[in-house]
PDB file of C-alpha atoms in Angstrom:
ATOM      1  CA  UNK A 214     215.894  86.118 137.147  1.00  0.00           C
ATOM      2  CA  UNK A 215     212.857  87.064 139.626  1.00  0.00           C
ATOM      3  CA  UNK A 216     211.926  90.259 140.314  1.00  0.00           C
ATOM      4  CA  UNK A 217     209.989  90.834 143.910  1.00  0.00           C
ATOM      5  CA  UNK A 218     207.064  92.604 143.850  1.00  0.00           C
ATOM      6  CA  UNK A 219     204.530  93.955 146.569  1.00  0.00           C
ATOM      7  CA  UNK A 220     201.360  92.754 146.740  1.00  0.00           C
ATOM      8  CA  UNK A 221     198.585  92.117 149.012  1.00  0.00           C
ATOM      9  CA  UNK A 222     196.457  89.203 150.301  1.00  0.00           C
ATOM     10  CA  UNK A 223     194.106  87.961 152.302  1.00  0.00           C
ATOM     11  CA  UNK A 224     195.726  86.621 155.274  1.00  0.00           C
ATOM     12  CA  UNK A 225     192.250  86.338 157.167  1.00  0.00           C
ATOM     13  CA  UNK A 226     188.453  86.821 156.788  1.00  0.00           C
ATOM     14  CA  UNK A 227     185.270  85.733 158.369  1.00  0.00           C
ATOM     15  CA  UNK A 228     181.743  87.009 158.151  1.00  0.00           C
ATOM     16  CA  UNK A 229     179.383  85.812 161.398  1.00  0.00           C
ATOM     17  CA  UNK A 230     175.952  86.357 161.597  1.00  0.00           C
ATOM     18  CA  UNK A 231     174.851  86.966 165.493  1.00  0.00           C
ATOM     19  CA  UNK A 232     172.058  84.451 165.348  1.00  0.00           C
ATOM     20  CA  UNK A 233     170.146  82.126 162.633  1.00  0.00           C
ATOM     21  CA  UNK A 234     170.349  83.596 159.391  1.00  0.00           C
ATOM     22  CA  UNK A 235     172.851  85.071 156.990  1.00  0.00           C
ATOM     23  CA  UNK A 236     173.098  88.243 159.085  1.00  0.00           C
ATOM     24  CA  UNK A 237     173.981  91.736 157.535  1.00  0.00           C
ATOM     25  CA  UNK A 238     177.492  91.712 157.315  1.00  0.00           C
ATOM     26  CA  UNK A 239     179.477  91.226 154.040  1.00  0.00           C
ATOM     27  CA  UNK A 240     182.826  91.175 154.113  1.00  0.00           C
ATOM     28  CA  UNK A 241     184.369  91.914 149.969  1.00  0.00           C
ATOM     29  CA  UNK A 242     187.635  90.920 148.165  1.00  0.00           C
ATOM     30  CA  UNK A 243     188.090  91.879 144.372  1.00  0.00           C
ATOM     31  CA  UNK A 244     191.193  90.163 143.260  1.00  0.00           C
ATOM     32  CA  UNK A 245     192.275  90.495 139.274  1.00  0.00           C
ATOM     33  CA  UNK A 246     195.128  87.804 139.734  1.00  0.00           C
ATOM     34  CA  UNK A 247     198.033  90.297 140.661  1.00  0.00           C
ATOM     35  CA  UNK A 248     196.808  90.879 143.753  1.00  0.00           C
ATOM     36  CA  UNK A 249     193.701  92.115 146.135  1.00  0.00           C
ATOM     37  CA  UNK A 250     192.979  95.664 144.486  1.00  0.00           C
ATOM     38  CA  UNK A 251     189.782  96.026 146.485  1.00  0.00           C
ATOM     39  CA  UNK A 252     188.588  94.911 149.847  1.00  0.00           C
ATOM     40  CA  UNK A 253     185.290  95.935 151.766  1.00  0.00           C
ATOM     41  CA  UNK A 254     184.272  95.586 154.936  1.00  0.00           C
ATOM     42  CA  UNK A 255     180.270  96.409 155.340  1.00  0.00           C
ATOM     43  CA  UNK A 256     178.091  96.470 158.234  1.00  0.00           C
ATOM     44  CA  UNK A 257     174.097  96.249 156.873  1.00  0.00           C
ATOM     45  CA  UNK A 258     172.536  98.541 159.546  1.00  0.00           C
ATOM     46  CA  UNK A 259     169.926  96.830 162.266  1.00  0.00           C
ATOM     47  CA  UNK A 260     166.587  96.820 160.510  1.00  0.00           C
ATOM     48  CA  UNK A 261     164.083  98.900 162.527  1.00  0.00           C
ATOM     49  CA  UNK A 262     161.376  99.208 159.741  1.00  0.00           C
ATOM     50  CA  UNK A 263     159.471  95.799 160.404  1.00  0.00           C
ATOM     51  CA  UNK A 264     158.811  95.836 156.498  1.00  0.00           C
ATOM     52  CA  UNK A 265     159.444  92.741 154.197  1.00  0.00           C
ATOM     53  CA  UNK A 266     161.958  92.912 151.646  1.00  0.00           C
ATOM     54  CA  UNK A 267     161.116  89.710 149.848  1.00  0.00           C
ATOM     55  CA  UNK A 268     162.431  87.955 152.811  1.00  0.00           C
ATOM     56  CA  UNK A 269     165.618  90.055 153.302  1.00  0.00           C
ATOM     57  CA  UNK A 270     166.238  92.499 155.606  1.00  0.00           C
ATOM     58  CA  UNK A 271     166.605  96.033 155.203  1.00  0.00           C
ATOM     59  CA  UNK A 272     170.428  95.784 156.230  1.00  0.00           C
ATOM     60  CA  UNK A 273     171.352  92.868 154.297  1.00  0.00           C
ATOM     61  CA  UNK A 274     170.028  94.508 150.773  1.00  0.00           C
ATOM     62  CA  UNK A 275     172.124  97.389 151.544  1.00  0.00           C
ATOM     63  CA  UNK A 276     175.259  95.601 152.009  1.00  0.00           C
ATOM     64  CA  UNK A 277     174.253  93.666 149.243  1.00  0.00           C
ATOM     65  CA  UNK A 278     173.715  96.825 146.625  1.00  0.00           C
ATOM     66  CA  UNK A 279     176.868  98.641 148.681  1.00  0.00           C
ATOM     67  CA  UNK A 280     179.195  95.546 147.548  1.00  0.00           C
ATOM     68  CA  UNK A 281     178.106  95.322 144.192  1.00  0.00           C
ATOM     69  CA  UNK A 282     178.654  98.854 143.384  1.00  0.00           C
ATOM     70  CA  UNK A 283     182.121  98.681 144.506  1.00  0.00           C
ATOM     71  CA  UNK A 284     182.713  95.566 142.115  1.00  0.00           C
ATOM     72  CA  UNK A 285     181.310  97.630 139.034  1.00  0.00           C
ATOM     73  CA  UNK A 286     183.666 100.868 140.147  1.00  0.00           C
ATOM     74  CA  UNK A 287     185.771 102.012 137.355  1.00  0.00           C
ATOM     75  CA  UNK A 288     189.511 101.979 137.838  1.00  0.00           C
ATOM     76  CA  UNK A 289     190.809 105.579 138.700  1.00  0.00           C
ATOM     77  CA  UNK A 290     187.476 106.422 140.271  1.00  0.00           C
ATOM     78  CA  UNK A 291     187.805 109.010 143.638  1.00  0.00           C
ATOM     79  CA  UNK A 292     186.641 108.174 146.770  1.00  0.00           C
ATOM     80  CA  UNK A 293     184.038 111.033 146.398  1.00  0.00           C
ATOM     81  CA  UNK A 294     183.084 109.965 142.979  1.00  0.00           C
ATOM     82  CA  UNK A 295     182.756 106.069 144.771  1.00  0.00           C
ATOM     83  CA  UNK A 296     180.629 107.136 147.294  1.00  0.00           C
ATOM     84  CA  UNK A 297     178.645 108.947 145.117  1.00  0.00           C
ATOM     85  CA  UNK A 298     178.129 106.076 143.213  1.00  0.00           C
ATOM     86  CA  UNK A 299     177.290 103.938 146.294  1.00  0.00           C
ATOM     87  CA  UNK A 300     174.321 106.412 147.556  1.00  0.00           C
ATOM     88  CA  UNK A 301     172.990 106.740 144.095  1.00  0.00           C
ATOM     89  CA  UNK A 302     172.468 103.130 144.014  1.00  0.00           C
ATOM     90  CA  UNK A 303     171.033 102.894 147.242  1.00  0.00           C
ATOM     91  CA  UNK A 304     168.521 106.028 146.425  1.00  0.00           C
ATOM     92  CA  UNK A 305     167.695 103.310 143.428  1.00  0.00           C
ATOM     93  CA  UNK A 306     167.250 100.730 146.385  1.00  0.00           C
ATOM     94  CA  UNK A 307     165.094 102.514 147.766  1.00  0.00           C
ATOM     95  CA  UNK A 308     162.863 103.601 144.907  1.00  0.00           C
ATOM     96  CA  UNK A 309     162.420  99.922 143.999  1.00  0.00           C
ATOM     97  CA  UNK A 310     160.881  98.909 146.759  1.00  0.00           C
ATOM     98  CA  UNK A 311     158.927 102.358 147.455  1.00  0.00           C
ATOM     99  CA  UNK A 312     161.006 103.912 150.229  1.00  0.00           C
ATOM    100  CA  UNK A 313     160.210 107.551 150.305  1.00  0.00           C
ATOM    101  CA  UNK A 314     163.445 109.710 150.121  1.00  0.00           C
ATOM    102  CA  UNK A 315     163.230 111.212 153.561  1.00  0.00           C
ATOM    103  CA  UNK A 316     162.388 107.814 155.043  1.00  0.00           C
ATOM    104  CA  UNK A 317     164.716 107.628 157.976  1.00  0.00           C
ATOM    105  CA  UNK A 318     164.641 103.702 158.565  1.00  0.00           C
ATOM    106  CA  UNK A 319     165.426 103.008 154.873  1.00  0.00           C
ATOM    107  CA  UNK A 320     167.959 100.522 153.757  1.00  0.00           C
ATOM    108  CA  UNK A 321     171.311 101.504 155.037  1.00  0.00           C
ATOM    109  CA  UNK A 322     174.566 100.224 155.552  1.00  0.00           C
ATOM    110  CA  UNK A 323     178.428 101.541 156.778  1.00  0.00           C
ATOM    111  CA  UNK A 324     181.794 100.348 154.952  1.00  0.00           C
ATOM    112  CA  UNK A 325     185.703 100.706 155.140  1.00  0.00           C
ATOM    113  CA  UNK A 326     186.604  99.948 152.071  1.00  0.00           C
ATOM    114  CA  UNK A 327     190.697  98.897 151.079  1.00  0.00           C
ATOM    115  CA  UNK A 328     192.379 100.803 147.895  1.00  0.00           C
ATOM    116  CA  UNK A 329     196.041  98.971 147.652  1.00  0.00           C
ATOM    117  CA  UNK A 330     197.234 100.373 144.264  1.00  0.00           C
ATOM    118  CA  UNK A 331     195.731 103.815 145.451  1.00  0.00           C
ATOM    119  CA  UNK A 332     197.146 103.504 148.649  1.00  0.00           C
ATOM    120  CA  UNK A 333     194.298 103.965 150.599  1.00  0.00           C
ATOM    121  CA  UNK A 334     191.643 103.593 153.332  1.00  0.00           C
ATOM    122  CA  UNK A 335     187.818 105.200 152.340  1.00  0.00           C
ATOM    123  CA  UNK A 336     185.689 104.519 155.237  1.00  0.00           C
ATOM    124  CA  UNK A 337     182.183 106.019 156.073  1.00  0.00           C
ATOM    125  CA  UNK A 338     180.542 104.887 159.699  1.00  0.00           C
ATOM    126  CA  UNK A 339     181.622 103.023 162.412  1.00  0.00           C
ATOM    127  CA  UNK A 340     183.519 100.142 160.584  1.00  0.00           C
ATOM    128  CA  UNK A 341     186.890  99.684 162.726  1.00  0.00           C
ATOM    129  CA  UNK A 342     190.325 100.055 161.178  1.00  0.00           C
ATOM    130  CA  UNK A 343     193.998  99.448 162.263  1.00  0.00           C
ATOM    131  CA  UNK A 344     197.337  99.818 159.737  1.00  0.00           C
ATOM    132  CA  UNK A 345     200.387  97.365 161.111  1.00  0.00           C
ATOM    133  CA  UNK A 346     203.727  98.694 160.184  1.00  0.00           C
ATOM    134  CA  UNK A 347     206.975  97.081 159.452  1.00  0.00           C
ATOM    135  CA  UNK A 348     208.766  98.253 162.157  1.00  0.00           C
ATOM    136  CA  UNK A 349     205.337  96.645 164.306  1.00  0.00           C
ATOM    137  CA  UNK A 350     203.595  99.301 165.297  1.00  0.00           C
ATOM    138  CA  UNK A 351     199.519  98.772 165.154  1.00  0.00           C
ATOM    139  CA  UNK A 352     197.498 101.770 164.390  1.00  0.00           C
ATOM    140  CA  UNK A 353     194.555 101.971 165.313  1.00  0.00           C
ATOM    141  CA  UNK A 354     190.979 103.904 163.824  1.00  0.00           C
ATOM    142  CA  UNK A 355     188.289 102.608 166.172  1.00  0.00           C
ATOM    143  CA  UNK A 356     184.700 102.769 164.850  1.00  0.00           C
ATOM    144  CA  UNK A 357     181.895 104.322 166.783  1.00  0.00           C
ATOM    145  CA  UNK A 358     179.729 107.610 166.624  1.00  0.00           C
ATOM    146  CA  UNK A 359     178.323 109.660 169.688  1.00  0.00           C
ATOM    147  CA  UNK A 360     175.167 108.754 169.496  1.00  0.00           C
ATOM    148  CA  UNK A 361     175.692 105.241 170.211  1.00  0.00           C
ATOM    149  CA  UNK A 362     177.426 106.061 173.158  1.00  0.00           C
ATOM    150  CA  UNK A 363     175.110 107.766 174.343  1.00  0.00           C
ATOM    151  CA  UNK A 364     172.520 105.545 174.148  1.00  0.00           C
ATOM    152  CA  UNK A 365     174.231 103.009 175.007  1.00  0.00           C
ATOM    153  CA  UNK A 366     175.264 104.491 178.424  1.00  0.00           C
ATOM    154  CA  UNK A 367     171.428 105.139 178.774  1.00  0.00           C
ATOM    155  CA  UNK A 368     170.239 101.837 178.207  1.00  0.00           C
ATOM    156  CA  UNK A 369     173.098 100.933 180.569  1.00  0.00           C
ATOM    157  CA  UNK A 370     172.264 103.354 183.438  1.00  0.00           C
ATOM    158  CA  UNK A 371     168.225 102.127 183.472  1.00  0.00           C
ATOM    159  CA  UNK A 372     168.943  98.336 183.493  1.00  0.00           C
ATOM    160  CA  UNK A 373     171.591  98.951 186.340  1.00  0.00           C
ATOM    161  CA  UNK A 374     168.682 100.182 188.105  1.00  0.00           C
ATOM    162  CA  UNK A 375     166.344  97.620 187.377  1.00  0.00           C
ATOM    163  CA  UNK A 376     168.767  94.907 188.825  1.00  0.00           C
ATOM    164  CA  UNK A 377     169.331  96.828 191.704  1.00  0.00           C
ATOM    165  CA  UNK A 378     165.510  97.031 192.510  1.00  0.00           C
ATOM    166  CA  UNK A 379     165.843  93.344 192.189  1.00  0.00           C
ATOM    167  CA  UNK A 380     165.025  92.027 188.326  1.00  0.00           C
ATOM    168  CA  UNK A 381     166.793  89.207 187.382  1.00  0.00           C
ATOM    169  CA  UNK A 382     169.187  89.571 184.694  1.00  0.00           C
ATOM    170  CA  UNK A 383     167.764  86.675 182.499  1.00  0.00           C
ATOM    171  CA  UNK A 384     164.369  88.145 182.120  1.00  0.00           C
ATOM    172  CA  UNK A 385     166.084  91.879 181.665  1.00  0.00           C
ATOM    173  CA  UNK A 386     167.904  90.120 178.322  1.00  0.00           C
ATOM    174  CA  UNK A 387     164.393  88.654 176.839  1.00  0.00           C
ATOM    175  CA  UNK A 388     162.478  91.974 177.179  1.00  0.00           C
ATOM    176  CA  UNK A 389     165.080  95.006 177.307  1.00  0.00           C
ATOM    177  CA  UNK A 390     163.274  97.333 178.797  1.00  0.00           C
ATOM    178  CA  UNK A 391     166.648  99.333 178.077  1.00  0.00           C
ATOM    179  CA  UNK A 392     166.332  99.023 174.185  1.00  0.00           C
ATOM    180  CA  UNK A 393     162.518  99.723 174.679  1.00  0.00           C
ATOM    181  CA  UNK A 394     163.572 102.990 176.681  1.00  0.00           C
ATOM    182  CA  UNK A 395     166.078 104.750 173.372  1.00  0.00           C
ATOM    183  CA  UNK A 396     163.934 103.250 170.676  1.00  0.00           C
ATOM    184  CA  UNK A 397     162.054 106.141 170.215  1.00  0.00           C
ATOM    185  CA  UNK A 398     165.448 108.068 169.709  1.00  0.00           C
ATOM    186  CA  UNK A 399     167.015 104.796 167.261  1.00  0.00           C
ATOM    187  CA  UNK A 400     164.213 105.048 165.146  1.00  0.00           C
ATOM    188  CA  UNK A 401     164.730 108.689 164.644  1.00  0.00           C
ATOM    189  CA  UNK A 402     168.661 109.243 164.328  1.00  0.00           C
ATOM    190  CA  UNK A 403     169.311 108.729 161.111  1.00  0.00           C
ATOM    191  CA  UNK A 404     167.961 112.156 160.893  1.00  0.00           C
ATOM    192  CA  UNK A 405     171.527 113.062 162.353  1.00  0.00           C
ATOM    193  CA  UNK A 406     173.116 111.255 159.750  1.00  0.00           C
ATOM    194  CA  UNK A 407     174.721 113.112 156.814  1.00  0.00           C
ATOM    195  CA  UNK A 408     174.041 116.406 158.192  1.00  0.00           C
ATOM    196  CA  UNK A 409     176.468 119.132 158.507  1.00  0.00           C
ATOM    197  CA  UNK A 410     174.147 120.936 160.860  1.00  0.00           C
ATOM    198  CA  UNK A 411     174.197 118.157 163.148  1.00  0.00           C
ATOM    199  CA  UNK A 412     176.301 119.359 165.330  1.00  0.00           C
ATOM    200  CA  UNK A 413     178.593 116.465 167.645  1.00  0.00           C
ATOM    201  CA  UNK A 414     176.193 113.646 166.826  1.00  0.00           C
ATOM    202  CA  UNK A 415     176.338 113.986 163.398  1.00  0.00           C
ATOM    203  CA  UNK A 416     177.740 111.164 161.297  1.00  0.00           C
ATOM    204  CA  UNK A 417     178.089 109.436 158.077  1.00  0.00           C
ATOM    205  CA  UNK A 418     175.923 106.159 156.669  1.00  0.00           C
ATOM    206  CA  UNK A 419     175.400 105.369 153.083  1.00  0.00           C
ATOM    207  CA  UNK A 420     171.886 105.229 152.913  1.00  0.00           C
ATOM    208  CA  UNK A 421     170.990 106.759 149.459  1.00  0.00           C
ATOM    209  CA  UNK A 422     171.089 110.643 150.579  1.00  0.00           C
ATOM    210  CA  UNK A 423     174.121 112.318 149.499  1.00  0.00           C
ATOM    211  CA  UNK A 424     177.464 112.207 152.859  1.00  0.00           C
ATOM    212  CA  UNK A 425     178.999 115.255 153.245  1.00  0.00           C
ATOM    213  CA  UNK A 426     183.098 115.178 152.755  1.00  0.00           C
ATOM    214  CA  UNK A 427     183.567 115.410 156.274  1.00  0.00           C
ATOM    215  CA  UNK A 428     182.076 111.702 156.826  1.00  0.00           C
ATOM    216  CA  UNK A 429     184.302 110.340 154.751  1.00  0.00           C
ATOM    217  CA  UNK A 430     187.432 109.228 156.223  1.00  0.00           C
ATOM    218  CA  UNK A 431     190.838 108.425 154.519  1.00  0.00           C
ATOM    219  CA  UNK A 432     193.731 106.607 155.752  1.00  0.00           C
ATOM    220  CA  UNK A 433     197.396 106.069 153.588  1.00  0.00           C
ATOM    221  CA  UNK A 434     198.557 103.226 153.225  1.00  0.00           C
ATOM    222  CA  UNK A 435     202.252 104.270 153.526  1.00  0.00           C
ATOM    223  CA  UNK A 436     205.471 102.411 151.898  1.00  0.00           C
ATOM    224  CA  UNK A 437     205.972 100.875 155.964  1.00  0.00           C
ATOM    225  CA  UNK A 438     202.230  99.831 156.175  1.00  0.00           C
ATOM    226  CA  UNK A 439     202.387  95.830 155.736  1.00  0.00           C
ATOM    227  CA  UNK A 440     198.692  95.246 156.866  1.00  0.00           C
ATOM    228  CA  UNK A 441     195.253  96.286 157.148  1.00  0.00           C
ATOM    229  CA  UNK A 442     192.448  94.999 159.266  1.00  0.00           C
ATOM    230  CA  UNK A 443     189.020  96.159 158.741  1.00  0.00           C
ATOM    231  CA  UNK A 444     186.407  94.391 161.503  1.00  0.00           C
ATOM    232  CA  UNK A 445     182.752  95.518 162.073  1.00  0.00           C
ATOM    233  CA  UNK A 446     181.466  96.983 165.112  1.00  0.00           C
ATOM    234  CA  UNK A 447     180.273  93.290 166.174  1.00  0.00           C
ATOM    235  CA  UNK A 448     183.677  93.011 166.983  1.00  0.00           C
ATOM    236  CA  UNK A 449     185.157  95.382 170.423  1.00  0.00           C
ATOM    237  CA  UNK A 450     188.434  96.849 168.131  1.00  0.00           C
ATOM    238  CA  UNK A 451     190.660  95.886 165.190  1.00  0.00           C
ATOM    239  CA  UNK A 452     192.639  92.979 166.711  1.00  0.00           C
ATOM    240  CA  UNK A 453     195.498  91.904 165.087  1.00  0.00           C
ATOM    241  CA  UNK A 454     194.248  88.810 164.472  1.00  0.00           C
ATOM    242  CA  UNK A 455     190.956  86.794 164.075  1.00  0.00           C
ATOM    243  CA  UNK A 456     191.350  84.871 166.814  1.00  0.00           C
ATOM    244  CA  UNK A 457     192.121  87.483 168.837  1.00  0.00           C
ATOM    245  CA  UNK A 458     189.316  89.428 167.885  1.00  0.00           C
ATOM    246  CA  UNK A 459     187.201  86.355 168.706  1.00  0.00           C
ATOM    247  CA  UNK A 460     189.138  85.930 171.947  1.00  0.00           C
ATOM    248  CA  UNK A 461     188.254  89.128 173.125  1.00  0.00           C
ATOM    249  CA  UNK A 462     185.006  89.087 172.314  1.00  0.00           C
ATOM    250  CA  UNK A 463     184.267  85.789 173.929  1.00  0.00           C
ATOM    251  CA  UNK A 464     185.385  87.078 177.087  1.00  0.00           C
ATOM    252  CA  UNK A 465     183.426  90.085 176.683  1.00  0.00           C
ATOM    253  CA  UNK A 466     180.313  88.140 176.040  1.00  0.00           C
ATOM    254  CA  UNK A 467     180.919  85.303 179.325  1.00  0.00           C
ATOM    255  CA  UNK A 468     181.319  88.795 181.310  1.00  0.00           C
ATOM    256  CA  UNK A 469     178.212  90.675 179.998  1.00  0.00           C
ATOM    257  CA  UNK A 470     175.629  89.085 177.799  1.00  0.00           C
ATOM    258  CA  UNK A 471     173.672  92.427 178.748  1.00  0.00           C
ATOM    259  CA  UNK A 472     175.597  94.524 177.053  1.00  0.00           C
ATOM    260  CA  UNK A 473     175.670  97.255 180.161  1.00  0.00           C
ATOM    261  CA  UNK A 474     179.299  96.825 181.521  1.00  0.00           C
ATOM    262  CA  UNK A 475     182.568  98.176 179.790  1.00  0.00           C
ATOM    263  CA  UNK A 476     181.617  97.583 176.402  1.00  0.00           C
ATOM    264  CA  UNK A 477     177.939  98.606 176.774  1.00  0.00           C
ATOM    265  CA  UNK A 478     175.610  98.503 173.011  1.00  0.00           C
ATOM    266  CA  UNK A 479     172.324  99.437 172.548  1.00  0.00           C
ATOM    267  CA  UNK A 480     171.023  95.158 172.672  1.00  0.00           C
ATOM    268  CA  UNK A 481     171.972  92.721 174.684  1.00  0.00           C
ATOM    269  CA  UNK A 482     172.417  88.911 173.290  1.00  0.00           C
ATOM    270  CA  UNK A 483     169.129  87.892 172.390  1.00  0.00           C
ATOM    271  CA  UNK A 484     167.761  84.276 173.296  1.00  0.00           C
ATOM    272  CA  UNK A 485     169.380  81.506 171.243  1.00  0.00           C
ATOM    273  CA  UNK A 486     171.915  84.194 169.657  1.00  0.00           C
ATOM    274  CA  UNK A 487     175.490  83.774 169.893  1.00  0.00           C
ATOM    275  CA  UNK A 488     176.315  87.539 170.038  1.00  0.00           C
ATOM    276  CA  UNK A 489     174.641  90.781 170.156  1.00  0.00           C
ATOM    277  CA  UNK A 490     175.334  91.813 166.384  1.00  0.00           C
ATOM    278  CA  UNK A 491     176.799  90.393 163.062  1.00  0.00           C
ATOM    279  CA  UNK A 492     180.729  90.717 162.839  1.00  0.00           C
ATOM    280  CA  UNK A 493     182.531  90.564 160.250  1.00  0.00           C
ATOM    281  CA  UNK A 494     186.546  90.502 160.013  1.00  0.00           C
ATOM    282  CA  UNK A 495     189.491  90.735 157.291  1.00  0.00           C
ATOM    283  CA  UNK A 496     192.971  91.571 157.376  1.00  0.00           C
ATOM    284  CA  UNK A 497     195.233  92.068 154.497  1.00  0.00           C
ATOM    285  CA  UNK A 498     198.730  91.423 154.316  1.00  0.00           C
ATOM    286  CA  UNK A 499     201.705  93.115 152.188  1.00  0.00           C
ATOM    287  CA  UNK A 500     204.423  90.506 151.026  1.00  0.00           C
ATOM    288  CA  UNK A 501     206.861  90.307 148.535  1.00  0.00           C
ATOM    289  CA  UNK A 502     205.722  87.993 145.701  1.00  0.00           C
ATOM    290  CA  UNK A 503     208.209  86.346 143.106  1.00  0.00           C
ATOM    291  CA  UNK A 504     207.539  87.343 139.245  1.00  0.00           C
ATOM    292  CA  UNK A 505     209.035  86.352 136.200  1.00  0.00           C
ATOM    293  CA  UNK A 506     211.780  89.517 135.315  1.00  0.00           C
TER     294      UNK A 506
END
């Protein structure tokens, strides 16, 4: 006689660098042969330094050192316990290749990471989240911080002007003069980050320095959650599916390779990318699986 089980699986996943290159997204799955028991999502954050990581970027060794800490985690670990153990290796990131502690364009990177047998969603930053129920309800946990708003709508409101004074929108997206005009304030936010004094544009990114509880954010996974989609902020939301994350995005991009209109970021597409950032997608799925009684 078979007995039914839960368990999860990867129903979908993709990891798509914006232009040539690997990009800075890494999308994780740790599966032990019963099942996915844990699944990251994490966004490498834009590399502003200019320095050379032995060809890497700054963004890309962070995801790198973020996803192999959570493959090393031992089982029963907390969340505050994991992402202690995340920043610690990331302060050891930095130290290796001479990144002063209060170095605000150090390595960095954001995550949602999946706990199935703990029944949980850890996520620090702007990764999105949704949680699909049974009964089909889609719950969603959009990424995004303040900050990025802001500048985004700033970036936004100048090149508006600039077309309307008659640049062309072509030569707007190869020099940016909107990205020129916040880069003084991108290159200094992360003093925001991980600050409980920061007031409304504080936020959390695993960068090495210790996050402060309130940055971390948990979700259940309740006995009517059947799936889980974690998606990067290359991505508008946490679509149901791939393809409808890619959908929307497409139409996004044909609409506004600027970046200035509804969804407005703090780049545009550059020349000879397909998409202003990295994305990175996966969605998990709850079924009944047939064992052996």
């Amino acid at each position: 006689m078979a007995v039914l089980v839960p368990g999860w699986r990867v129903a979908e996943r993709a990891a798509r660098a914006k232009g040539a290159g690997p990009g800075e997204d890494r999308v994780v799955v740790l599966d032990d042969g019963d099942g996915v028991h844990c699944a990251a999502v994490i966004d490498g954050v834009t590399d502003k330094s200019g320095r050379d990581y032995g060809g890497a970027s700054g963004g890309a060794l962070a995801a790198d050192r973020v996803a192999q800490t959570l493959a090393t985690l031992p089982s029963g670990v907390s969340v505050a316990e994991a992402v202690a153990a995340v920043s610690a290796e990331l302060m050891e990131l930095r130290r290796k290749w001479s990144v002063a502690e209060d170095d605000l364009l150090a390595p960095a990177a954001v995550a949602a990471v999946v706990w199935p047998r703990r029944k949980l969603v850890w996520r620090v930053g702007d990764v999105h989240v949704a949680l699909g129920h049974r009964d089909g309800g889609w719950r969603r946990h959009a990424g995004g911080k303040l900050i990025d708003t802001v500048l985004a709508g700033a970036r936004a409101a100048y090149l508006h002007c600039l077309l309307l004074q008659g640049e062309r929108p072509e030569d707007l997206a190869a020099g940016d003069p909107g990205r020129a005009l916040i880069r003084p304030v991108l290159e200094r936010q992360a003093v925001l980050a991980n600050r409980d004094d920061a007031g409304p544009f504080g936020y959390g990114l695993l960068d090495g320095r210790p996050v402060p509880e309130r940055f971390v954010e948990t979700f259940a996974l309740t006995d009517d959650v059947c799936e889980v989609v974690l998606a990067s902020d290359g991505y508008l939301g946490p679509a149901r599916t791939l393809s409808g994350a890619e959908a929307e995005l497409q139409v996004s991009l044909r609409a506004d390779r600027l970046r200035i209109m509804e969804h407005a970021a703090t780049k545009a597409v550059a020349a000879g990318a397909e998409s202003f950032d990295d994305r990175s997608y996966l969605r998990l799925s709850r079924r009944p699986r047939r064992f052996p009684s």
